[in-house]
Amino acid sequence: MKPSQRKIEIITTAAQLFKEKGYSAVTMRDIAKAMHIKAASLYNHINSKQELLSHIIISLAEDFTTGMKEVKTAEISSIEKLKKLVALHVSISSNNTYEMASLNNDWMHLEAELDYYLKLRKDYEENLRKIIKTGIQNNEIIDVNPEVVLFSMLSTLRSLYIWIPKKEDLDIQQFTQDLSNVLLKGITK
Amino acid sequence: MKPSQRKIEIITTAAQLFKEKGYSAVTMRDIAKAMHIKAASLYNHINSKQELLSHIIISLAEDFTTGMKEVKTAEISSIEKLKKLVALHVSISSNNTYEMASLNNDWMHLEAELDYYLKLRKDYEENLRKIIKTGIQNNEIIDVNPEVVLFSMLSTLRSLYIWIPKKEDLDIQQFTQDLSNVLLKGITK
DNA sequence: TTACAAAACTAACACTTGTTAGTTTTGTTT
DNA sequence: AAACAAAACTAACAAGTGTTAGTTTTGTAA
């Protein structure tokens, strides 16, 4: 059973508030007020506050997992794979700026689905690590500690949700290109 | 009047808990329990929960401000300035892994000192932006959107506190060197 | 040993939290 | 107009929140 329209509205409102103050600091009364109803009315549509967080984070995490699966099985070079992952992150982040905040900052407040989330994240990181290591073996990527490359890329990609909405008239395609250049080719002449 | 030893212990304990769950999800009873005392006893040493957060964030932010002031007035190339900033972030982050979490994730819960914090952060970002722009004009840095460079560097540097403690026997000097290479020269051969 | 301050304690406060139960309103279909 | 479900409401709960007041314990200096 997929969520009703009203439930989706509640989840979206919750995500917006979670981005501003974090899951723990947002009360059910805050969410209700933003929707111009009373807190108790929310429970005609949802089961718990936790369910809101869970839906926001898990569906996003699964989007990333799906994207990674496509990239890693593609028959392209390691560098091309990394470029595709940059595009994946820009795409998902620009379409889910609120939800990405929860994914990054509130995952530790997951209860029932914490283990599942952690597995998805670990798998994602290991796939990315493999791509980088293969790239080094292939001589596509410089011979530097792969952990540093992994860390640096992932840090930037995970912060996109903060920056994208700050730039009003952002050309997503141009931005993706620029970011790929900076991340892969560096900034030095 | 500088904080007493016991007050420093409370702040440190608080910072550790804030890193795990965030400011809002940590109660005074949590902090007290971690110190094997009762919550009310904390108030013999501190004035409020807010004071804990404020001390953690503001003193760190001022460290960065001090570091930036030294870098920007140094008579070195733009690239050298960026290298110094990488070293500054690695140094502060590795010595304050708990506190850095609050700086990154809980600044919005500051009350009296929110405006001051925002000013420090804005000034820091503008100084970094200036260094990057000068580097582009100097032909030291490739001609790409400086906002993308700023964003990419800062995202990575701000996430150091997550990664550094995960690597147990990390050679800080080597790591600083590797990170500078990856951020400035890129990863492509 | 007495005196005193530092630092712990117990008890309680006013308020906020997520959530439930039961009821009324709203809107649509017969 | 009658019937029914969807979605709002009021009222309340048990538990947890930061903090205060007043008291007792602990450790140290006279």
Coordinates of C-alpha atoms in Angstrom, one line a residue, chain B residues 22-139:
Chain B
G22 CA 22.9 15.9 18.5
Y23 CA 22.2 18.7 21.0
S24 CA 18.5 18.3 21.2
A25 CA 18.5 14.6 21.8
V26 CA 20.9 14.8 24.7
T27 CA 19.4 15.5 28.1
M28 CA 21.0 17.0 31.1
R29 CA 20.3 13.6 32.8
D30 CA 22.3 11.9 30.0
I31 CA 25.3 14.2 30.6
A32 CA 25.0 13.7 34.4
K33 CA 24.8 9.9 34.0
A34 CA 27.9 9.9 31.9
M35 CA 29.7 11.6 34.7
H36 CA 28.2 9.4 37.4
I37 CA 26.4 12.3 39.1
K38 CA 22.8 13.6 39.2
A39 CA 21.6 16.2 36.8
A40 CA 21.0 18.9 39.4
S41 CA 24.7 18.6 40.4
L42 CA 25.7 19.9 37.0
Y43 CA 24.3 23.3 38.0
N44 CA 26.9 23.8 40.7
H45 CA 29.3 24.2 37.8
I46 CA 27.4 25.5 34.8
N47 CA 24.5 27.9 34.2
S48 CA 22.5 26.1 31.5
K49 CA 22.6 23.5 28.8
Q50 CA 22.8 26.3 26.3
E51 CA 26.0 27.5 27.8
L52 CA 27.6 24.1 27.1
L53 CA 26.7 24.3 23.4
S54 CA 27.7 27.9 23.2
H55 CA 31.1 27.3 24.7
I56 CA 31.8 24.3 22.5
I57 CA 30.9 26.0 19.3
I58 CA 32.2 29.6 19.9
S59 CA 35.6 28.6 21.1
L60 CA 36.1 26.4 18.1
A61 CA 34.8 29.0 15.7
E62 CA 37.3 31.5 17.1
D63 CA 40.1 29.1 16.6
F64 CA 39.3 28.9 12.9
T65 CA 39.0 32.7 12.8
T66 CA 42.4 33.0 14.4
G67 CA 43.9 30.5 12.0
M68 CA 42.4 32.2 9.0
K69 CA 43.8 35.6 10.0
E70 CA 47.3 34.2 10.1
V71 CA 46.9 32.6 6.7
K72 CA 45.4 35.5 4.9
T73 CA 48.1 37.9 6.0
A74 CA 51.0 35.6 5.2
E75 CA 53.1 36.5 2.2
I76 CA 52.7 33.3 0.2
S77 CA 51.0 32.2 -2.9
S78 CA 47.3 31.4 -3.1
I79 CA 48.0 27.7 -3.4
E80 CA 50.2 27.8 -0.4
K81 CA 47.5 29.6 1.6
L82 CA 45.1 26.8 0.7
K83 CA 47.6 24.2 1.8
K84 CA 47.9 26.0 5.1
L85 CA 44.1 26.0 5.5
V86 CA 44.0 22.3 4.8
A87 CA 46.6 21.8 7.6
L88 CA 44.6 24.1 9.9
H89 CA 41.4 22.1 9.4
V90 CA 43.2 18.8 9.9
S91 CA 44.9 20.1 13.0
I92 CA 41.8 21.6 14.7
S93 CA 39.6 18.7 13.6
S94 CA 41.9 16.0 14.9
N95 CA 42.2 17.7 18.2
N96 CA 38.5 18.4 18.6
T97 CA 36.6 15.6 16.9
Y98 CA 33.6 15.8 19.3
E99 CA 33.3 19.6 19.3
M100 CA 33.5 19.7 15.5
A101 CA 30.3 17.7 15.3
S102 CA 28.4 20.5 17.3
L103 CA 30.0 23.2 15.2
N104 CA 28.7 21.5 12.0
N105 CA 25.4 20.1 13.1
D106 CA 24.1 22.0 16.1
W107 CA 25.0 25.7 15.5
M108 CA 21.3 26.4 14.7
H109 CA 20.4 25.7 18.3
L110 CA 22.6 28.5 19.5
E111 CA 20.5 31.3 21.1
A112 CA 22.3 34.4 22.4
E113 CA 25.4 33.7 20.3
L114 CA 23.8 32.7 17.0
D115 CA 24.4 36.0 15.3
Y116 CA 28.0 36.1 16.4
Y117 CA 28.6 32.6 15.2
L118 CA 27.0 33.4 11.8
K119 CA 29.2 36.4 11.4
L120 CA 32.4 34.4 12.1
R121 CA 31.3 31.8 9.6
K122 CA 30.4 34.3 7.0
D123 CA 33.8 36.1 7.4
Y124 CA 35.7 32.8 7.2
E125 CA 33.9 31.9 4.0
E126 CA 34.5 35.3 2.4
N127 CA 38.2 35.2 3.2
L128 CA 38.4 31.7 1.6
R129 CA 36.5 32.9 -1.4
K130 CA 38.9 35.8 -1.8
I131 CA 41.9 33.6 -1.7
I132 CA 40.4 31.4 -4.4
K133 CA 39.5 34.3 -6.6
T134 CA 43.0 35.8 -6.2
G135 CA 44.4 32.4 -7.2
I136 CA 42.3 32.3 -10.3
Q137 CA 43.4 35.9 -11.3
N138 CA 47.0 34.9 -10.6
N139 CA 46.7 32.0 -13.0

